[in-house]
Amino acid sequence: PPPADGGAPAMPPPGPALPGARLTTEDLEALAQVAADVITKCSVPWMENEMNQLESQISQSRKGFKNQLKYLWRKPRESSGGGAQPVAQTSDAEHRNENGVIYPLQTVEGQMRLAGDLAFLLREYETAASYYRNVVSDFKQDRSWKHTAGAYEMWGLCSYFLGAPRSEWTRCMESAYDAYLQVPAGRHAMRSVALHQAMVCDSKEAAARLMKVKGDLNDTGLRSALMLEQVGQYYCQAGSHRKGAFHLVLAGHTFNKLGFKRLALCSYHAVVAKYEDKHWFHITEHFHFTMARQAFGLGMLQESMRHFLQLLNSFTVTVRRGGIQRTEADREATYLKEFLYVVKNWMEKSPAAESRQPVDLRLPCIGKDILVLLPCDAARGDAVASPAPPLPLPPGQQTLPGTSSAPEAERHLDQLVAQPLPWDKLGEQLLKTLSADDKLELQWRSSRNSQVFDTLQRVLAVGAEVHVELELTNPMRVKLELTNARLGGVLVPLKDARAGAAAAAAGALPTGKEEVLAREPSEVSTDVGTFEDLLGDTVSEAGSTATSTVAAAVAPEENIGVEFPSQSIVLQPMETKRVRFAVVPKREGLLIVERVLWHVFDQVRCDRRLELRGRRLRATLPQRSSKEGVYGPDHRLEMRVRTSLPQVHVRIEGWPSGTEPLLHGELRQCTLVIAGGGSAKLRISSSHPAFVTFAPAAGGGGDVAPARVSYEGADEVLVVACSGSGADVRIPLVLRAMSAGRHAIRFCMLAEAPAPPSEAGDATKVPASERRQWLTLEESLLVRPSLVCSARPSPSHREAGCAALALTLESRALAHSLEIADVRCVGVSSAGAKDGGGGRSLALKACAPEGGSRLRLPSGSSAQLLFVLSGKLATAADGSAVDAFARRRLLRACRAADSSLAPRQARSTGGAPTPAAPSAPSGDFRLPNFVDVIVSWSADGGRFGEIYALQVPCERSPAASPCPLDMHLLAPETATLEPGMTVPVTLRIRNASIVGPVSFYFVADPAPELIWLGCERSEVIRLPPLSTHVAELRAFVASPGVFNLNRFRFFVVSLPPGAGAVPASEEAPLAFAFPVERLLHAKAAES
């Protein structure tokens, strides 16, 4: 069969000149003329003369009535080869006539056969057919089957040339084949079959005929293998490729049994490509394994290695790795052992330079997800999908829906993760205008979207260790051992990189070449390797891709170039592992990581290129219509190395672990450690300012040796100016668990080195983007519920200058008992929500003191606390272990982060700006617009924290209710009936509006059992804002019982502008009644 690859056969080596090579065209024409003269003047006349003589002799013997009667009484001739014998016991040589010819030329049969042959040569096919037709009966009568078969064979050929019906010459050829089998004469039978197949010209019919001949001959030798091979060729020509491949495989097996390994190798090679596309792995395994063994037996070591590589690389096919077809582990181990043995022999017999060449073994598989980690990347090296924000617990509900116990609720809370703020948004707090590279860098750290590398080339410092993380998969059921595994790449000087980029843009390529020093970790000296194709494709504006080769000369100095540390990797059967490889640049330049190298079982050297391509381009019609697709570049493995980049490392000490939950409101002191800052200036921002704050000094700034720390800007970014002493900078950090759930707290830091002093004529000024180092740090925080606090302040009608503050506390800490340590109140104006976080701390006095003992709330319990809020400032010393400045910053950040405060303030003012409240009359207390209630708690183990009830409105908004008045009715709860006894009733009416005065009058409605003494209808009373009117009345009760004293109606005749939608006047007052009961129990006097 022809070669499977369709290549042209190899030309024979040049040798000595062939005979006749020096003859000219005239010489050849002269020789042809001589040959023609011999044939036309000698051969043809002789054959014609012989034909005439034979015709006369045959006529004398066969023609006439006498000769025909004599022919009827003819006796059969004896033939030494006449007896039929089994085919398996007789060979063709045994059928030769050893006692002489049966039909010599003196016999009529011999003369007729000779006459037919001469007529056939003279192309007198009709004459020849008549001779063969007449003599075949004589041969049959004599049982001379070999002569009979020959006559039938020539008769059939003459009939075919004469254009006779197909049935005629087919019958002749089949009779010839049957007669040859009677002799037997297998070689002649095969000749007749071959002639018959050529006459039929039907490949499928010819293949079936050959299979019948194979069964008739019952031959298992070389002839059988050749017939199977020919049958396979016929089936392939007929379009039955599966049948053809099957018979070629049978031919290869037969050749292999007979020891013809080269022929077997050729048969397998012709069909193996037909099975590879169908993913019939068991069949292709057998082919390649058998071909590898045969090639090794023939001494073709490279051919044997090629088949072993195709066999082992077939395990990397995705369909096969999915588990559709698997191979036994013992068989895979056999494949690997014999491959290693072939490689060993090849390395021993090949030249030293050739034996060091890598082998194209694609084991293990390298995943498409290649992650490049710089030292300044986030602590989490893998890309984590951002989960959904947490679902809050409903008020008063201790377990989440669908959970029946507290542990299930905790497990559900552990899975809730708050949506972190993207890094680029944090970066905008540090730099108002981000460059394109800075924005792409931060976007990459946020989303791990590889499309940013279409244009982004990351920057790292000289000597910084870069990690390239690869996903390695062992698809076999045999353990793989990789030794001396390391990366390979090139470090191009920046000037040559810029020249290469300019040449690529101009369509030209540089001509120089570079030798790059790559240090092996196992050796002290450096190895020199040559790398080409240093820069990948660059896509033009039109979408075309151009390949440029950068080459730069590096002086052979020590300790320069790139260091590629090596490691050993063990992959268990069917194991997938993510492995990090390191690379350390030693000087400035463009670092390009190109490949990964290792030795399989410390013997097979493999060199795998890391091929990355960007997103598919669809801008133009050729790009969209391309079947393979046109892809942009991916600069993920290209990094600029600069000495001007700072190498700052940050960490947080004291941060709770991801499995250590904090309670809601718990405070924890940590430390931000900055190492390697040098003289750089750092700017730090956080994604959760309500969770963390820095406390460098009480005033928000100061010295933290060895650096200067301060806050600046509207976003209050922390600025750290390192002194250059080289010592670590330790900045105190306060952590407060603001809300329950699992949170990802992010710290974004920008370290910028000072600009180097410019020299005269220096054209290579370092841009600011290459002096900046972005540091991102992400910490996980797990928070569980602790306390739920709700506060409701109201002005006191009994005691002027004070207000009542009702607190409801509910413990939701599932495994802790909380102790209430302190309650503080901070008054804030409506504009104070955005001020310096202050307000004033107001004094609180408990209405029911308990002798100094603290309130302890077990899990699931609740308590009601009542405090008196006075206008005096709190002067008690704060004994908390946390810095007061940090606590104030946390309170202000929580107030700014609470999204419900702005709607609450809008509702309190009716959507309009809050006007300045007029001064209250002397003796009346004016509450602030809002108060923040802070409840300090502690728990076992030294844990403590604070719970906030933020922006509790103290004044009722005029838009909240149509009635701008508050009514407080004071009266005794019981009274004893005596003659002439009346009950004193005090009615306190307060203008709750801060907008303007309110005019009204009230009416006391009598009842049959209750009589009011005094003025039942008041005059029109005008109350300024926040003022109170007191009316003293007396009630007379005629009989014992329980009476409701709240029988007052209020009529508003004047409202401040904009206070209500309905205007009020004395002719059309607005009537209000307070639906509350003030009960009086009147008892009869004891007799």
Coordinates of C-alpha atoms in Angstrom, one line a residue, residues 75-332:
K75 CA -8.9 -43.1 -27.0
P76 CA -7.9 -40.8 -24.2
R77 CA -4.2 -40.2 -23.8
E78 CA -2.4 -41.0 -20.5
S79 CA -1.2 -38.0 -18.5
S80 CA 1.3 -38.1 -15.7
G81 CA -0.4 -35.1 -14.2
G82 CA -3.9 -36.2 -14.9
G83 CA -4.9 -37.3 -11.4
A84 CA -6.4 -34.8 -9.1
Q85 CA -4.7 -34.4 -5.8
P86 CA -5.5 -32.3 -2.7
V87 CA -4.1 -28.8 -2.9
A88 CA -2.5 -28.9 0.4
Q89 CA -0.4 -32.0 -0.5
T90 CA 0.9 -31.0 -3.9
S91 CA 2.8 -28.0 -5.1
D92 CA 3.0 -26.4 -8.6
A93 CA 6.4 -28.0 -9.2
E94 CA 5.0 -31.5 -8.9
H95 CA 2.6 -30.8 -11.8
R96 CA 5.3 -30.3 -14.3
N97 CA 5.6 -33.1 -16.9
E98 CA 8.7 -35.0 -15.8
N99 CA 8.3 -37.8 -18.5
G100 CA 8.1 -35.4 -21.4
V101 CA 5.3 -33.4 -23.0
I102 CA 2.0 -35.1 -23.3
Y103 CA 1.1 -33.2 -26.4
P104 CA 4.2 -32.8 -28.6
L105 CA 4.0 -30.9 -31.9
Q106 CA 3.5 -34.2 -33.8
T107 CA 0.1 -34.5 -32.2
V108 CA -3.0 -32.7 -33.5
E109 CA -3.8 -31.3 -30.1
G110 CA -0.3 -29.7 -29.8
Q111 CA -0.6 -28.3 -33.3
M112 CA -4.0 -26.8 -32.6
R113 CA -2.7 -25.2 -29.4
L114 CA 0.3 -23.8 -31.2
A115 CA -1.8 -22.5 -34.0
G116 CA -4.1 -20.8 -31.5
D117 CA -1.2 -19.1 -29.8
L118 CA 0.3 -17.9 -33.0
A119 CA -3.1 -16.4 -34.1
F120 CA -3.4 -14.8 -30.7
L121 CA 0.0 -13.1 -31.1
L122 CA -1.0 -12.0 -34.6
R123 CA -4.2 -10.6 -33.0
E124 CA -6.4 -12.9 -35.0
Y125 CA -8.6 -13.4 -32.0
E126 CA -11.5 -15.1 -33.8
T127 CA -9.2 -17.7 -35.4
A128 CA -7.4 -18.3 -32.1
A129 CA -10.8 -18.7 -30.3
S130 CA -11.9 -21.4 -32.8
Y131 CA -8.7 -23.4 -32.2
Y132 CA -9.0 -23.1 -28.4
R133 CA -12.7 -24.0 -28.6
N134 CA -11.9 -27.2 -30.6
V135 CA -8.9 -28.4 -28.6
V136 CA -10.5 -27.9 -25.2
S137 CA -12.8 -30.9 -25.6
D138 CA -9.8 -33.1 -26.4
F139 CA -8.0 -32.0 -23.2
K140 CA -11.1 -32.6 -21.2
Q141 CA -11.5 -36.1 -22.7
D142 CA -7.9 -36.9 -21.8
R143 CA -8.5 -35.5 -18.3
S144 CA -5.6 -33.2 -18.8
W145 CA -6.9 -30.4 -16.5
K146 CA -4.0 -28.2 -16.7
H147 CA -4.1 -28.0 -20.6
T148 CA -7.9 -27.7 -20.3
A149 CA -7.6 -24.7 -18.0
G150 CA -5.0 -23.0 -20.3
A151 CA -7.3 -23.5 -23.3
Y152 CA -10.3 -22.1 -21.4
E153 CA -8.2 -19.2 -20.2
M154 CA -7.1 -18.2 -23.7
W155 CA -10.6 -18.8 -25.1
G156 CA -12.0 -16.4 -22.5
L157 CA -9.3 -13.7 -23.4
C158 CA -10.1 -14.0 -27.1
S159 CA -13.9 -13.7 -26.4
Y160 CA -13.2 -10.6 -24.2
F161 CA -11.2 -9.0 -27.0
L162 CA -13.8 -9.8 -29.6
G163 CA -16.5 -8.1 -27.5
A164 CA -18.5 -11.3 -26.9
P165 CA -21.2 -11.3 -24.2
R166 CA -19.9 -11.2 -20.7
S167 CA -21.5 -14.5 -19.8
E168 CA -19.4 -16.2 -22.5
W169 CA -15.9 -15.1 -21.3
T170 CA -17.0 -15.3 -17.7
R171 CA -17.9 -18.9 -18.2
C172 CA -14.5 -19.6 -19.8
M173 CA -12.5 -17.9 -17.0
E174 CA -14.5 -19.7 -14.3
S175 CA -14.0 -23.0 -16.1
A176 CA -10.3 -22.3 -16.3
Y177 CA -10.1 -21.5 -12.6
D178 CA -12.0 -24.8 -11.7
A179 CA -9.7 -26.8 -14.0
Y180 CA -6.6 -25.3 -12.3
L181 CA -8.0 -26.3 -9.0
Q182 CA -8.3 -29.9 -10.3
V183 CA -4.6 -30.2 -11.1
P184 CA -4.0 -28.4 -8.6
A185 CA -2.1 -25.4 -9.8
G186 CA -2.6 -22.6 -7.4
R187 CA -0.3 -20.1 -9.1
H188 CA -2.0 -20.5 -12.4
A189 CA -5.4 -20.3 -10.7
M190 CA -4.4 -17.0 -9.2
R191 CA -3.3 -15.8 -12.7
S192 CA -6.7 -16.6 -14.1
V193 CA -8.5 -14.9 -11.3
A194 CA -6.3 -11.8 -11.7
L195 CA -7.1 -11.7 -15.5
H196 CA -10.8 -12.2 -14.7
Q197 CA -10.7 -9.3 -12.2
A198 CA -9.0 -7.0 -14.8
M199 CA -11.7 -7.9 -17.3
V200 CA -14.6 -7.3 -14.8
C201 CA -13.3 -3.8 -13.6
D202 CA -15.5 -4.0 -10.4
S203 CA -13.5 -3.5 -7.2
K204 CA -16.2 -4.9 -4.9
E205 CA -16.8 -7.9 -7.0
A206 CA -13.1 -8.5 -7.4
A207 CA -12.6 -8.3 -3.7
A208 CA -15.4 -10.9 -3.1
R209 CA -13.8 -13.1 -5.8
L210 CA -10.5 -13.0 -4.1
M211 CA -11.9 -13.9 -0.8
K212 CA -13.6 -17.0 -2.5
V213 CA -10.2 -17.9 -4.0
K214 CA -8.6 -17.6 -0.5
G215 CA -11.1 -20.0 0.9
D216 CA -10.7 -22.4 -2.1
L217 CA -6.9 -22.5 -1.9
N218 CA -6.8 -23.0 1.8
D219 CA -3.4 -21.4 2.0
T220 CA -2.2 -19.7 5.2
G221 CA 1.2 -18.7 3.8
L222 CA 2.5 -15.6 2.1
R223 CA -0.1 -15.9 -0.7
S224 CA -2.9 -15.6 1.8
A225 CA -1.4 -12.4 3.2
L226 CA -1.0 -10.9 -0.2
M227 CA -4.6 -11.8 -1.1
L228 CA -5.9 -10.1 2.1
E229 CA -3.8 -7.0 1.3
Q230 CA -5.2 -6.9 -2.2
V231 CA -8.8 -7.4 -1.0
G232 CA -8.3 -4.5 1.4
Q233 CA -7.1 -2.3 -1.5
Y234 CA -10.1 -3.3 -3.6
Y235 CA -12.6 -2.5 -0.8
C236 CA -10.9 0.9 -0.3
Q237 CA -11.2 1.6 -4.0
A238 CA -14.9 0.6 -3.9
G239 CA -15.6 3.1 -1.0
S240 CA -16.0 0.4 1.7
H241 CA -13.2 1.9 3.8
R242 CA -14.1 0.0 7.0
K243 CA -14.0 -3.4 5.2
G244 CA -10.8 -2.4 3.5
A245 CA -9.1 -1.4 6.7
F246 CA -10.2 -4.6 8.4
H247 CA -8.7 -6.8 5.6
L248 CA -5.5 -4.7 5.6
V249 CA -5.3 -5.4 9.4
L250 CA -5.7 -9.1 8.7
A251 CA -3.0 -8.9 6.1
G252 CA -0.7 -7.2 8.7
H253 CA -1.4 -9.9 11.2
T254 CA -0.6 -12.6 8.6
F255 CA 2.6 -10.9 7.6
N256 CA 3.5 -10.6 11.3
K257 CA 2.9 -14.4 11.8
L258 CA 5.1 -15.3 8.8
G259 CA 7.9 -13.0 10.0
F260 CA 7.6 -10.3 7.3
K261 CA 7.6 -7.5 9.9
R262 CA 8.4 -4.8 7.4
L263 CA 5.3 -5.7 5.3
A264 CA 3.2 -5.9 8.4
L265 CA 4.4 -2.5 9.5
C266 CA 3.5 -1.1 6.1
S267 CA 0.0 -2.6 6.3
Y268 CA -0.7 -1.2 9.8
H269 CA 0.7 2.2 8.8
A270 CA -1.8 2.3 5.8
V271 CA -4.9 2.0 8.1
V272 CA -4.0 3.5 11.5
A273 CA -5.1 7.0 10.4
K274 CA -8.6 5.7 9.5
Y275 CA -9.2 4.6 13.1
E276 CA -7.7 7.6 14.9
D277 CA -10.4 10.0 13.8
K278 CA -13.1 7.7 15.2
H279 CA -11.6 7.6 18.7
W280 CA -11.5 3.8 18.7
F281 CA -8.7 3.9 21.3
H282 CA -8.4 0.1 21.9
I283 CA -7.7 -0.5 18.2
T284 CA -5.3 2.4 17.7
E285 CA -3.5 1.4 20.9
H286 CA -3.0 -2.1 19.5
F287 CA -1.8 -0.7 16.1
H288 CA 0.8 1.7 17.6
F289 CA 2.0 -0.7 20.2
T290 CA 2.5 -3.5 17.6
M291 CA 4.1 -1.1 15.1
A292 CA 6.4 0.3 17.8
R293 CA 7.5 -3.2 18.6
Q294 CA 8.0 -4.2 15.0
A295 CA 10.0 -1.0 14.3
F296 CA 12.2 -1.7 17.3
G297 CA 12.8 -5.2 16.1
L298 CA 13.8 -3.9 12.7
G299 CA 16.2 -1.4 14.3
M300 CA 14.1 1.6 13.5
L301 CA 14.4 3.4 16.8
Q302 CA 13.0 6.7 15.8
E303 CA 10.1 5.1 14.1
S304 CA 9.4 3.0 17.2
M305 CA 9.6 6.2 19.4
R306 CA 7.2 7.9 17.1
H307 CA 4.6 5.2 17.5
F308 CA 5.1 5.0 21.2
L309 CA 4.6 8.8 21.4
Q310 CA 1.4 8.6 19.4
L311 CA 0.2 5.8 21.7
L312 CA 1.0 7.7 24.9
N313 CA -0.3 11.1 23.6
S314 CA -3.6 9.5 22.8
F315 CA -4.3 9.4 26.5
T316 CA -4.5 13.2 26.5
V317 CA -7.6 13.3 24.2
T318 CA -10.5 15.0 26.0
V319 CA -13.0 12.3 25.0
R320 CA -10.8 9.6 26.3
R321 CA -10.1 11.4 29.5
G322 CA -13.8 11.7 30.1
G323 CA -14.0 8.0 30.8
I324 CA -15.6 6.7 27.7
Q325 CA -12.8 4.2 27.0
R326 CA -10.2 3.2 29.5
T327 CA -7.3 0.9 29.5
E328 CA -6.2 -1.4 32.2
A329 CA -3.5 -0.1 34.5
D330 CA -1.1 -3.1 33.8
R331 CA -1.3 -2.5 30.1
E332 CA -0.6 1.2 30.5

